[in-house]
XYZ file of C-alpha atoms in Angstrom:
301
model
C 156.523 80.928 11.909
C 153.853 83.401 14.670
C 152.058 81.605 17.545
C 148.689 82.465 17.726
C 146.676 83.442 20.207
C 143.727 82.726 21.727
C 139.963 84.104 20.545
C 139.665 85.852 23.881
C 135.926 86.148 25.043
C 133.542 88.829 24.044
C 131.486 90.718 27.363
C 127.910 90.711 26.375
C 125.132 93.385 26.392
C 124.280 94.609 30.189
C 121.521 93.933 31.094
C 119.487 95.457 34.892
C 116.814 95.564 36.281
C 114.777 98.474 37.505
C 112.606 98.210 40.372
C 112.426 101.599 41.753
C 114.215 100.455 45.275
C 117.527 102.622 46.023
C 119.529 99.683 45.102
C 118.183 99.221 42.124
C 119.443 102.853 40.760
C 122.371 101.988 42.728
C 122.824 99.060 40.379
C 121.281 100.840 37.196
C 124.133 103.312 37.475
C 126.573 100.535 37.866
C 125.720 98.708 34.963
C 125.803 101.831 33.073
C 129.746 102.317 33.374
C 130.094 98.583 32.758
C 128.084 98.778 29.500
C 130.107 102.064 28.494
C 132.946 100.022 29.895
C 131.962 97.217 27.238
C 131.010 99.317 24.559
C 127.594 98.025 24.743
C 124.382 98.763 25.364
C 122.655 98.938 28.471
C 118.629 97.668 28.266
C 116.833 98.057 31.278
C 113.528 95.258 32.165
C 111.351 96.278 34.422
C 108.597 92.448 35.461
C 105.559 93.953 36.652
C 104.567 89.941 36.575
C 100.947 91.193 35.189
C 100.469 87.794 32.840
C 100.223 85.758 36.579
C 99.010 89.134 38.181
C 95.948 88.886 35.632
C 94.655 85.832 37.195
C 93.412 87.517 40.060
C 93.124 91.568 39.986
C 91.165 93.748 37.170
C 92.396 95.223 33.796
C 91.858 98.329 35.918
C 94.628 97.143 38.512
C 97.083 95.925 35.413
C 96.674 98.733 33.827
C 97.715 100.481 36.902
C 101.115 98.330 37.234
C 101.622 98.690 33.595
C 101.659 102.547 33.619
C 103.341 103.290 36.560
C 106.727 100.265 35.365
C 106.647 102.597 31.736
C 106.511 105.356 33.680
C 109.766 103.874 36.636
C 111.058 102.725 32.943
C 111.520 106.556 31.518
C 112.456 107.742 34.047
C 115.587 105.376 34.618
C 116.845 106.145 31.045
C 116.637 109.536 31.669
C 118.916 109.327 35.038
C 121.422 107.048 32.836
C 122.031 109.613 29.861
C 122.230 112.396 32.057
C 125.487 110.652 33.706
C 126.206 108.559 29.770
C 125.343 110.833 27.052
C 126.805 108.725 24.647
C 125.820 105.051 26.110
C 122.934 103.324 24.007
C 120.560 102.896 26.351
C 117.158 100.396 25.905
C 113.918 99.601 27.808
C 111.887 96.191 28.063
C 107.985 96.571 29.775
C 108.085 93.088 30.693
C 104.953 90.322 31.716
C 106.920 88.000 33.228
C 107.967 87.325 36.869
C 111.485 89.253 37.553
C 113.866 86.172 37.726
C 112.121 84.918 34.289
C 112.361 88.852 32.302
C 115.564 89.312 32.794
C 116.541 85.634 32.051
C 114.974 85.960 28.714
C 116.435 89.095 27.894
C 120.163 88.613 28.641
C 119.255 85.806 26.512
C 122.478 83.427 25.967
C 125.514 86.060 25.939
C 124.185 89.003 28.286
C 125.729 89.770 31.809
C 122.885 89.936 34.780
C 122.927 93.128 36.627
C 120.658 93.548 39.887
C 120.508 95.308 43.317
C 121.209 94.358 46.246
C 118.583 94.629 47.861
C 115.314 95.290 46.285
C 111.506 96.359 47.153
C 109.682 94.705 50.176
C 110.180 91.842 52.190
C 112.416 92.507 55.490
C 115.285 95.698 55.741
C 118.052 92.651 57.363
C 117.958 90.413 53.850
C 120.651 91.781 52.162
C 119.386 90.490 49.102
C 116.030 90.548 47.659
C 114.756 86.949 45.900
C 115.276 88.459 42.510
C 119.060 88.536 42.902
C 118.956 85.345 44.872
C 117.542 83.682 42.025
C 118.364 85.232 39.002
C 122.043 84.767 40.790
C 121.617 81.294 40.897
C 118.757 79.863 38.160
C 120.786 82.463 35.112
C 123.338 80.527 32.261
C 124.312 84.265 31.670
C 127.146 85.688 33.874
C 125.206 87.834 37.234
C 126.393 90.643 38.250
C 124.946 91.375 42.569
C 126.479 95.367 42.369
C 127.444 95.374 46.422
C 129.167 98.099 48.103
C 129.779 101.588 48.213
C 129.142 103.115 44.904
C 131.086 105.793 45.618
C 134.409 103.684 46.778
C 137.784 104.874 44.338
C 138.885 102.453 42.405
C 141.752 99.988 43.407
C 142.278 99.310 39.512
C 142.380 95.502 40.370
C 139.689 92.682 39.446
C 139.487 89.881 41.750
C 138.848 85.769 40.507
C 138.021 83.717 43.801
C 139.810 80.397 42.076
C 140.269 76.997 43.084
C 141.614 75.006 40.146
C 142.458 73.952 36.589
C 138.701 73.333 35.487
C 138.332 76.810 36.250
C 139.734 77.911 33.421
C 136.857 78.928 30.782
C 134.689 81.613 33.733
C 138.377 82.796 34.833
C 138.457 84.165 30.803
C 135.318 86.593 31.646
C 136.549 87.500 34.618
C 140.128 88.549 32.115
C 138.394 89.984 29.816
C 136.863 92.574 33.033
C 140.361 93.337 33.940
C 140.732 93.791 30.758
C 137.684 96.228 29.382
C 138.618 98.320 32.826
C 142.393 98.511 32.202
C 142.640 96.480 35.861
C 145.043 94.208 37.083
C 143.796 90.651 37.763
C 144.466 89.057 41.058
C 144.038 85.296 40.963
C 143.207 83.574 44.622
C 142.624 80.809 45.972
C 142.401 79.889 49.501
C 143.646 76.615 50.867
C 141.596 75.180 53.723
C 142.922 72.482 56.139
C 140.430 71.258 57.139
C 138.577 69.782 54.210
C 141.143 67.177 54.617
C 141.901 66.605 58.062
C 139.889 63.386 58.508
C 140.926 62.256 54.506
C 143.225 59.469 53.784
C 145.805 62.900 53.732
C 145.631 63.143 57.271
C 149.962 63.000 57.857
C 151.543 66.671 57.451
C 153.930 65.680 54.679
C 150.786 64.784 52.220
C 149.252 67.702 53.319
C 152.200 69.689 52.730
C 152.681 68.338 49.247
C 148.924 68.919 48.959
C 149.450 73.058 49.651
C 152.438 73.021 46.556
C 150.037 71.315 43.944
C 147.351 73.600 44.638
C 150.393 76.345 44.385
C 151.104 75.103 41.239
C 147.825 74.744 39.968
C 146.854 78.014 40.646
C 150.454 79.733 38.476
C 148.715 77.114 35.442
C 145.954 78.286 35.753
C 147.772 82.340 35.723
C 150.105 80.963 32.319
C 147.111 80.175 31.229
C 145.318 83.676 30.561
C 148.307 85.563 29.871
C 147.714 82.742 26.766
C 144.941 85.501 26.111
C 145.835 87.761 27.304
C 149.852 89.290 26.966
C 149.642 93.024 28.024
C 147.103 91.930 31.352
C 148.901 91.641 35.019
C 148.145 88.603 36.317
C 148.677 88.069 40.297
C 147.805 84.343 41.709
C 148.304 83.769 45.336
C 147.180 81.585 47.741
C 145.642 82.357 50.989
C 146.220 79.756 53.881
C 143.358 80.711 56.621
C 140.476 77.469 58.062
C 137.300 80.139 56.603
C 137.323 80.327 52.422
C 134.211 83.133 52.966
C 135.890 84.536 55.461
C 138.876 84.922 53.227
C 137.486 86.138 50.168
C 135.186 88.257 51.769
C 137.867 90.462 53.318
C 139.573 90.582 49.733
C 136.804 91.918 48.831
C 137.200 95.514 50.661
C 140.700 95.866 48.421
C 139.240 95.202 44.444
C 136.680 97.041 42.407
C 134.754 93.958 41.022
C 134.997 89.483 41.671
C 134.360 87.137 39.944
C 133.564 83.369 40.337
C 132.322 80.364 39.271
C 129.151 78.954 39.612
C 129.248 75.267 41.108
C 127.278 72.129 39.845
C 124.661 72.659 42.673
C 121.733 71.080 42.699
C 118.925 71.164 45.696
C 115.136 70.509 45.248
C 112.806 71.798 42.243
C 115.985 73.809 40.934
C 119.824 74.906 41.291
C 121.322 76.716 44.592
C 124.415 78.738 45.146
C 127.178 76.937 46.895
C 128.254 78.342 50.065
C 131.135 80.387 49.741
C 129.223 81.896 46.461
C 125.466 82.451 49.186
C 128.221 84.787 51.900
C 129.745 86.951 49.334
C 126.756 87.946 47.615
C 125.669 88.586 50.878
C 128.539 90.394 53.185
C 130.993 91.141 50.066
C 132.617 94.916 50.389
C 131.944 94.861 46.307
C 129.871 94.191 43.033
C 130.576 90.250 42.558
C 129.795 88.273 39.503
C 128.353 84.555 38.859
C 129.289 83.026 36.864
C 127.873 79.811 35.811
C 128.806 75.944 34.436
C 126.925 76.358 30.596
C 129.033 79.810 30.116
C 131.554 78.743 31.263
C 132.108 75.518 28.662
C 130.906 78.361 26.123
C 133.843 80.414 26.267
C 136.594 77.533 26.578
C 134.775 76.643 24.171
C 135.968 79.169 22.266
């Protein structure tokens, strides 16, 4: 009797925002390489927000904005096809504002790719409002392209894990590593400061918590191997006082960092957690954020 290998999550089409900025051009070429690895379609989206602009701008101005967007999309398709002649590329000129346009284009199975800084705003900001909005609100994975696009590949994907509940989005990280024929490295940061002042104040208690964390991360690695028997999976528990700092350091030696988005709601809508926020502003490589709803769908496959 042979044991069956569980179903693996499928990486969907790649949707990338186009706005004419240098950051977006870098993101487009990265997204094209990602779509090529997946054997999927690359969908270019320029969202010009003319549905809202029509409330206060005249028809001539709206037409000008639309034509400029069409020209940008045609130019971008040409640039992608020069680099990836066999890649299937589609384009969309959306009348919605950028966050809504990208979310609509991705549907329930696509991956959204954005640059680390868009047009407008202050040059000192490392991520535009569109990137932050998409990363915080999308129901599908979002990749913020950071770092040097010409950096040699390391042959590894890093997953920032915490515990057993991460298995859903972790399988997305495994699929990314498998598509790249790369190793998957699970990194968990055990921050002793999070336990100071709690019931775990004795040294023996802290040691037991640390051992439990190591056991949980090893179990996660074993679970990934069940889905991907041929994948090189390693697991590491790092000790330190700054979880974001340790993870930012890890991005210097990997091709992609993947993490799950927390269930957080601030004000009128969802918000990124502190660790994710720091990473997408300061990482040295692209950062993929997998939302809770998508991770749950993967886990149930």
